[in-house]
Amino acid sequence: MRSSAVSPSCGTVFDVPSKLSLRARLNEQMGEPKFWDNPEKAQQTIQQLKPLNAVLKPFEELNTSAGDLRALAELSEEDASLELELDSELKSFGNRLGEFELRAMLDGPQDASNAFLRIQAGTGGTEACDWAQMLLRLYARWAERHGYQAEIVDELRNEEAGIRSATLRIVGDYAYGHLQSEAGVHRLVRISPFDSNARRQTSFAAVDVMPEIEGTIEIELRSDELERQTFRSGGPGGQHQNKTESGVRFIHKPTGLAAESRTERSQHKNADNAMALLKSKLYRIEELKKQAEVEKLYDEKGEVAWGYQIRNYVMQPYTMVKDVRTGVETSQVQSVLDGEIDEFTYAYLRQKAEKMHKKQ
């Protein structure tokens, strides 16, 4: 009987009872007379409800649709003319179920946030700098495909070609949740465009992904723990060289973490961007410490070289992109470099959700 396949269940990635219970408690808090006496706490409660409702509402809608489909399946057993309608509804239901499963996996405290994505060239000289710029383009194209906005917050160009480092801010719902899979070292194998002998070269670049911290989350930064630096924010030289010190860098002395911005003409705007990035870095590093993974994932703590990569991109002597963590691979290298990475991000999120479920 076909109706047995109609179910919005997401297996190991979605704990419905606990989420329903949490939503009920939060709604009860919002109904209390003194709820708005503490505006900051009220906003935190509302922020907790947002991702819950984003998952539970479509789940409830899928439950209703599943009931309708079961009824249609039973009627189609008596009336064959309804089978085409049933097939169409099942296909639509399957698409909605796939979207729901993805959203159900994005239930971390900052998964719904915008993202800062930092790319750092590793071993490989100019080759690595060119590879870092290819990755910057990849993520900008990914953002475009998903209807997100992408803006370069900071960029340090290499004199010959490519970039030494860059920070991309990606604005859109669940940008961080989708992109968290990209944190780590990315390895490229290709025929070098910078080698007159056309030899095969291996290059590395590190990617770190941090959530943009909303105002409802407090990151305490004392003035005596911060060092503020300014610098000229132009490129390698020429007519575009900036003669004023509009670039801003903040250094958090206790951790040694630094964040900088140089793309805005205004020093104040660069300072705001750098401070937002520093807060995101601090939040991210604390989040990773809790997972006992900071040493192998956070790009400023690990080595950007062989043996640390999370994904391999091979263009010669064959074409293949393979994720070391999930085993997902494809021969469509150019499509991946054009931003088609959803297959990799979904597999990572599913693996992460399954691991979290086993720990509970």
Short mmCIF file of C-alpha atoms in Angstrom, two decimals:
data_model
loop_
_atom_site.label_atom_id
_atom_site.label_comp_id
_atom_site.label_asym_id
_atom_site.label_seq_id
_atom_site.Cartn_x
_atom_site.Cartn_y
_atom_site.Cartn_z
CA MET A 1 0.00 0.00 0.00
CA ARG A 2 1.55 3.27 -1.13
CA SER A 3 0.28 5.30 1.80
CA SER A 4 2.76 3.59 4.12
CA ALA A 5 5.56 5.70 2.57
CA VAL A 6 3.85 8.96 3.50
CA SER A 7 5.51 10.27 6.65
CA PRO A 8 7.23 13.49 7.70
CA SER A 9 9.57 11.61 10.06
CA CYS A 10 13.23 12.66 9.89
CA GLY A 11 14.73 9.69 11.66
CA THR A 12 17.68 10.63 13.81
CA VAL A 13 17.89 14.31 12.96
CA PHE A 14 14.73 15.69 14.55
CA ASP A 15 13.50 15.23 18.11
CA VAL A 16 9.88 16.40 17.86
CA PRO A 17 8.71 15.93 21.49
CA SER A 18 11.56 17.93 23.03
CA LYS A 19 11.11 20.78 20.55
CA LEU A 20 7.35 20.89 21.11
CA SER A 21 7.94 20.93 24.86
CA LEU A 22 10.47 23.77 24.59
CA ARG A 23 8.16 25.82 22.38
CA ALA A 24 5.32 25.36 24.87
CA ARG A 25 7.54 26.57 27.74
CA LEU A 26 8.71 29.60 25.78
CA ASN A 27 5.16 30.51 24.75
CA GLU A 28 4.12 30.21 28.40
CA GLN A 29 6.90 32.63 29.38
CA MET A 30 5.74 35.11 26.74
CA GLY A 31 2.24 34.98 28.19
CA GLU A 32 3.39 36.08 31.63
CA PRO A 33 2.33 39.65 32.65
CA LYS A 34 5.89 40.73 33.47
CA PHE A 35 7.44 39.28 30.31
CA TRP A 36 8.49 42.67 28.88
CA ASP A 37 9.81 44.02 32.21
CA ASN A 38 13.22 42.70 31.14
CA PRO A 39 13.47 43.61 27.40
CA GLU A 40 16.84 41.90 26.94
CA LYS A 41 15.61 38.58 28.33
CA ALA A 42 12.39 38.92 26.33
CA GLN A 43 14.35 39.33 23.11
CA GLN A 44 16.41 36.24 23.93
CA THR A 45 13.19 34.24 24.37
CA ILE A 46 11.89 35.50 21.03
CA GLN A 47 15.19 34.60 19.38
CA GLN A 48 14.88 31.06 20.76
CA LEU A 49 11.37 30.75 19.35
CA LYS A 50 12.32 31.84 15.85
CA PRO A 51 14.31 28.72 14.82
CA LEU A 52 11.85 26.46 16.68
CA ASN A 53 8.86 27.79 14.75
CA ALA A 54 10.87 27.67 11.53
CA VAL A 55 11.05 23.89 11.96
CA LEU A 56 7.87 22.99 13.84
CA LYS A 57 5.47 24.92 11.60
CA PRO A 58 6.48 23.07 8.39
CA PHE A 59 6.52 19.81 10.39
CA GLU A 60 2.92 20.35 11.42
CA GLU A 61 2.01 21.26 7.84
CA LEU A 62 3.69 18.08 6.59
CA ASN A 63 1.75 16.04 9.15
CA THR A 64 -1.49 17.47 7.78
CA SER A 65 -0.41 16.80 4.19
CA ALA A 66 0.58 13.24 5.11
CA GLY A 67 -2.95 12.60 6.39
CA ASP A 68 -4.44 14.00 3.17
CA LEU A 69 -2.13 11.81 1.08
CA ARG A 70 -3.07 8.67 3.00
CA ALA A 71 -6.73 9.41 2.32
CA LEU A 72 -5.98 10.05 -1.38
CA ALA A 73 -3.99 6.80 -1.57
CA GLU A 74 -6.91 4.83 -0.17
CA LEU A 75 -9.30 6.45 -2.67
CA SER A 76 -6.91 5.72 -5.57
CA GLU A 77 -7.11 2.00 -4.74
CA GLU A 78 -10.81 2.20 -5.59
CA ASP A 79 -10.54 4.77 -8.40
CA ALA A 80 -7.56 4.34 -10.77
CA SER A 81 -8.15 7.81 -12.28
CA LEU A 82 -6.75 9.34 -9.07
CA GLU A 83 -3.32 7.72 -9.47
CA LEU A 84 -1.87 10.56 -11.57
CA GLU A 85 -2.98 13.08 -8.96
CA LEU A 86 -1.50 10.91 -6.22
CA ASP A 87 1.85 10.65 -8.03
CA SER A 88 1.98 14.43 -8.44
CA GLU A 89 1.13 15.04 -4.77
CA LEU A 90 3.69 12.46 -3.62
CA LYS A 91 6.42 14.18 -5.67
CA SER A 92 5.52 17.55 -4.18
CA PHE A 93 5.44 16.05 -0.70
CA GLY A 94 8.86 14.47 -1.24
CA ASN A 95 10.37 17.82 -2.23
CA ARG A 96 8.89 19.54 0.83
CA LEU A 97 10.09 16.71 3.04
CA GLY A 98 13.65 17.11 1.72
CA GLU A 99 13.58 20.84 2.47
CA PHE A 100 12.21 20.14 5.94
CA GLU A 101 14.90 17.57 6.74
CA LEU A 102 17.57 20.12 5.89
CA ARG A 103 15.94 22.80 8.03
CA ALA A 104 15.57 20.31 10.90
CA MET A 105 19.33 19.76 10.87
CA LEU A 106 19.95 23.52 11.22
CA ASP A 107 18.89 23.84 14.84
CA GLY A 108 22.10 25.12 16.44
CA PRO A 109 21.94 28.33 18.51
CA GLN A 110 23.54 30.40 15.72
CA ASP A 111 22.60 28.36 12.61
CA ALA A 112 20.07 30.99 11.49
CA SER A 113 22.69 33.76 11.54
CA ASN A 114 24.56 35.54 8.80
CA ALA A 115 28.10 34.27 8.30
CA PHE A 116 31.64 35.56 8.14
CA LEU A 117 33.77 33.35 5.91
CA ARG A 118 37.55 33.84 6.09
CA ILE A 119 39.90 32.39 3.50
CA GLN A 120 43.65 32.14 4.09
CA ALA A 121 46.22 30.97 1.52
CA GLY A 122 48.41 28.17 2.80
CA THR A 123 51.53 26.39 1.55
CA GLY A 124 52.10 26.74 -2.17
CA GLY A 125 53.14 30.37 -2.77
CA THR A 126 51.40 32.17 -5.61
CA GLU A 127 49.60 28.94 -6.47
CA ALA A 128 48.00 28.93 -3.01
CA CYS A 129 47.05 32.62 -3.30
CA ASP A 130 45.36 31.93 -6.64
CA TRP A 131 43.56 28.94 -5.09
CA ALA A 132 42.37 31.15 -2.20
CA GLN A 133 40.87 33.57 -4.73
CA MET A 134 39.16 30.66 -6.52
CA LEU A 135 37.55 29.69 -3.21
CA LEU A 136 36.46 33.28 -2.61
CA ARG A 137 34.71 33.19 -6.00
CA LEU A 138 33.19 29.77 -5.20
CA TYR A 139 31.49 31.03 -2.05
CA ALA A 140 30.37 34.28 -3.69
CA ARG A 141 28.74 32.21 -6.44
CA TRP A 142 27.17 29.90 -3.84
CA ALA A 143 25.67 32.93 -2.09
CA GLU A 144 24.32 34.24 -5.39
CA ARG A 145 22.69 30.88 -6.19
CA HIS A 146 20.90 30.92 -2.83
CA GLY A 147 19.75 34.52 -3.06
CA TYR A 148 22.14 35.69 -0.33
CA GLN A 149 24.15 38.91 -0.31
CA ALA A 150 27.93 38.63 -0.23
CA GLU A 151 30.33 41.47 0.52
CA ILE A 152 34.08 41.48 1.03
CA VAL A 153 34.88 42.86 4.49
CA ASP A 154 38.64 42.44 4.25
CA GLU A 155 41.03 41.47 1.46
CA LEU A 156 44.82 41.25 1.31
CA ARG A 157 45.99 40.72 -2.25
CA ASN A 158 49.09 38.90 -3.37
CA GLU A 159 51.42 40.98 -5.56
CA GLU A 160 51.69 38.44 -8.38
CA ALA A 161 48.20 36.91 -8.39
CA GLY A 162 45.37 35.90 -6.09
CA ILE A 163 44.84 36.82 -2.44
CA ARG A 164 46.75 36.09 0.73
CA SER A 165 43.57 36.32 2.77
CA ALA A 166 40.02 37.63 2.58
CA THR A 167 36.89 37.78 4.70
CA LEU A 168 33.47 37.49 3.10
CA ARG A 169 30.27 38.49 4.90
CA ILE A 170 27.28 36.49 3.69
CA VAL A 171 23.86 37.84 4.62
CA GLY A 172 20.80 35.59 4.58
CA ASP A 173 18.72 33.26 6.74
CA TYR A 174 20.72 30.21 7.87
CA ALA A 175 23.87 31.30 6.01
CA TYR A 176 26.05 30.12 8.90
CA GLY A 177 24.10 26.89 9.29
CA HIS A 178 24.66 25.98 5.66
CA LEU A 179 28.31 27.04 5.48
CA GLN A 180 29.62 25.57 8.75
CA SER A 181 30.63 22.48 6.75
CA GLU A 182 33.29 24.51 4.93
CA ALA A 183 35.58 25.16 7.91
CA GLY A 184 38.93 23.48 7.37
CA VAL A 185 41.75 23.07 4.85
CA HIS A 186 40.91 22.73 1.14
CA ARG A 187 43.46 21.06 -1.19
CA LEU A 188 43.75 21.66 -4.95
CA VAL A 189 45.69 19.54 -7.47
CA ARG A 190 46.08 20.97 -11.01
CA ILE A 191 48.48 21.87 -13.79
CA SER A 192 50.00 25.15 -12.65
CA PRO A 193 49.14 28.20 -14.79
CA PHE A 194 52.23 29.86 -13.30
CA ASP A 195 54.70 27.11 -14.30
CA SER A 196 56.24 27.41 -17.79
CA ASN A 197 56.86 23.64 -17.73
CA ALA A 198 53.16 22.96 -17.03
CA ARG A 199 53.87 20.74 -14.04
CA ARG A 200 51.21 19.51 -11.65
CA GLN A 201 51.04 21.45 -8.39
CA THR A 202 49.31 20.97 -5.04
CA SER A 203 47.97 24.04 -3.21
CA PHE A 204 46.26 24.57 0.12
CA ALA A 205 43.92 27.20 1.54
CA ALA A 206 42.12 27.35 4.89
CA VAL A 207 38.52 28.38 5.33
CA ASP A 208 36.98 29.42 8.63
CA VAL A 209 33.27 30.12 9.09
CA MET A 210 31.88 32.22 11.94
CA PRO A 211 28.32 33.34 12.76
CA GLU A 212 27.59 37.04 12.82
CA ILE A 213 26.67 37.61 16.45
CA GLU A 214 23.32 39.29 17.02
CA GLY A 215 22.86 41.93 19.68
CA THR A 216 20.96 39.50 21.92
CA ILE A 217 24.17 37.54 22.61
CA GLU A 218 26.65 39.28 24.87
CA ILE A 219 30.35 39.01 24.06
CA GLU A 220 32.20 40.87 26.81
CA LEU A 221 35.15 42.85 25.48
CA ARG A 222 36.91 45.07 28.01
CA SER A 223 38.81 48.06 26.66
CA ASP A 224 42.00 47.06 28.48
CA GLU A 225 41.94 43.70 26.66
CA LEU A 226 41.78 45.28 23.21
CA GLU A 227 44.53 46.75 21.08
CA ARG A 228 43.35 48.99 18.23
CA GLN A 229 45.58 49.51 15.21
CA THR A 230 45.10 51.53 12.04
CA PHE A 231 46.85 51.06 8.71
CA ARG A 232 46.71 52.08 5.09
CA SER A 233 44.12 49.96 3.40
CA GLY A 234 45.20 50.03 -0.25
CA GLY A 235 46.36 47.12 -2.38
CA PRO A 236 49.88 46.27 -3.56
CA GLY A 237 50.43 49.80 -4.89
CA GLY A 238 49.70 52.10 -7.83
CA GLN A 239 46.95 54.67 -8.20
CA HIS A 240 44.59 52.75 -5.90
CA GLN A 241 46.95 52.94 -2.93
CA ASN A 242 45.12 54.49 0.03
CA LYS A 243 47.19 57.31 1.57
CA THR A 244 45.08 57.54 4.74
CA GLU A 245 45.02 55.02 7.55
CA SER A 246 41.39 53.91 7.14
CA GLY A 247 42.06 50.21 7.76
CA VAL A 248 41.35 49.05 11.32
CA ARG A 249 42.60 46.00 13.21
CA PHE A 250 41.51 44.88 16.69
CA ILE A 251 43.64 42.44 18.69
CA HIS A 252 42.12 40.60 21.66
CA LYS A 253 45.11 40.34 24.01
CA PRO A 254 43.98 37.36 26.16
CA THR A 255 43.53 35.09 23.13
CA GLY A 256 45.73 36.74 20.53
CA LEU A 257 42.82 36.75 18.08
CA ALA A 258 42.86 39.56 15.53
CA ALA A 259 40.21 40.92 13.18
CA GLU A 260 40.61 43.62 10.59
CA SER A 261 38.71 45.48 7.89
CA ARG A 262 40.12 47.56 5.06
CA THR A 263 37.52 47.65 2.28
CA GLU A 264 35.56 50.71 3.46
CA ARG A 265 36.81 54.26 2.89
CA SER A 266 35.55 55.27 6.35
CA GLN A 267 37.69 54.32 9.33
CA HIS A 268 34.53 54.18 11.47
CA LYS A 269 32.88 51.64 9.15
CA ASN A 270 36.03 49.54 9.07
CA ALA A 271 36.15 49.68 12.89
CA ASP A 272 32.54 48.47 13.12
CA ASN A 273 33.23 45.63 10.67
CA ALA A 274 36.41 44.59 12.48
CA MET A 275 34.67 44.59 15.88
CA ALA A 276 31.77 42.49 14.56
CA LEU A 277 34.25 40.02 13.08
CA LEU A 278 36.27 39.82 16.31
CA LYS A 279 33.12 39.03 18.31
CA SER A 280 32.24 36.32 15.81
CA LYS A 281 35.70 34.80 16.12
CA LEU A 282 35.49 34.73 19.91
CA TYR A 283 32.07 33.12 19.82
CA ARG A 284 33.23 30.58 17.24
CA ILE A 285 36.33 29.54 19.14
CA GLU A 286 34.33 29.02 22.34
CA GLU A 287 31.78 26.98 20.39
CA LEU A 288 34.50 24.76 18.96
CA LYS A 289 36.17 24.32 22.33
CA LYS A 290 32.92 22.86 23.61
CA GLN A 291 33.06 20.33 20.79
CA ALA A 292 36.73 19.57 21.56
CA GLU A 293 37.55 20.34 17.92
CA VAL A 294 39.17 23.75 18.09
CA GLU A 295 42.71 22.52 17.39
CA LYS A 296 41.82 20.77 14.14
CA LEU A 297 39.18 23.13 12.75
CA TYR A 298 40.07 26.70 13.68
CA ASP A 299 42.36 27.90 10.92
CA GLU A 300 44.53 30.07 13.14
CA LYS A 301 45.34 27.09 15.37
CA GLY A 302 46.09 24.45 12.76
CA GLU A 303 48.53 24.03 9.86
CA VAL A 304 47.34 24.77 6.33
CA ALA A 305 49.13 21.89 4.65
CA TRP A 306 49.05 18.21 3.70
CA GLY A 307 47.22 15.87 6.05
CA TYR A 308 44.85 18.50 7.43
CA GLN A 309 42.51 18.87 4.46
CA ILE A 310 38.77 18.29 4.69
CA ARG A 311 38.21 18.27 0.93
CA ASN A 312 40.31 17.50 -2.13
CA TYR A 313 39.76 19.17 -5.52
CA VAL A 314 41.60 17.31 -8.31
CA MET A 315 41.76 18.74 -11.84
CA GLN A 316 44.67 16.66 -13.16
CA PRO A 317 45.25 13.82 -14.14
CA TYR A 318 41.51 13.22 -13.57
CA THR A 319 38.63 15.35 -12.26
CA MET A 320 37.20 14.74 -8.81
CA VAL A 321 36.10 16.58 -5.69
CA LYS A 322 35.97 14.40 -2.58
CA ASP A 323 35.09 15.30 1.00
CA VAL A 324 37.37 13.44 3.39
CA ARG A 325 34.87 13.53 6.29
CA THR A 326 31.73 12.24 4.57
CA GLY A 327 33.13 10.37 1.57
CA VAL A 328 30.88 12.32 -0.82
CA GLU A 329 32.53 12.82 -4.21
CA THR A 330 31.76 14.08 -7.69
CA SER A 331 33.64 14.35 -10.99
CA GLN A 332 31.99 17.72 -11.76
CA VAL A 333 34.88 19.89 -10.52
CA GLN A 334 33.92 22.98 -12.53
CA SER A 335 30.35 22.91 -11.21
CA VAL A 336 31.68 22.77 -7.65
CA LEU A 337 34.05 25.67 -8.32
CA ASP A 338 31.01 27.57 -9.63
CA GLY A 339 29.35 27.23 -6.22
CA GLU A 340 27.44 23.94 -6.42
CA ILE A 341 28.46 22.58 -3.01
CA ASP A 342 25.05 21.68 -1.54
CA GLU A 343 25.72 17.95 -1.90
CA PHE A 344 28.73 18.32 0.41
CA THR A 345 27.06 20.66 2.92
CA TYR A 346 23.96 18.46 3.26
CA ALA A 347 26.03 15.31 3.81
CA TYR A 348 28.07 17.07 6.50
CA LEU A 349 24.95 18.34 8.28
CA ARG A 350 23.37 14.88 8.22
CA GLN A 351 26.53 13.30 9.61
CA LYS A 352 26.75 15.95 12.34
CA ALA A 353 23.08 15.46 13.29
CA GLU A 354 23.50 11.70 13.53
CA LYS A 355 26.57 12.09 15.76
CA MET A 356 24.73 14.51 18.04
CA HIS A 357 21.80 12.08 18.27
CA LYS A 358 24.11 9.24 19.37
CA LYS A 359 25.58 11.41 22.15
CA GLN A 360 22.15 12.14 23.61
#
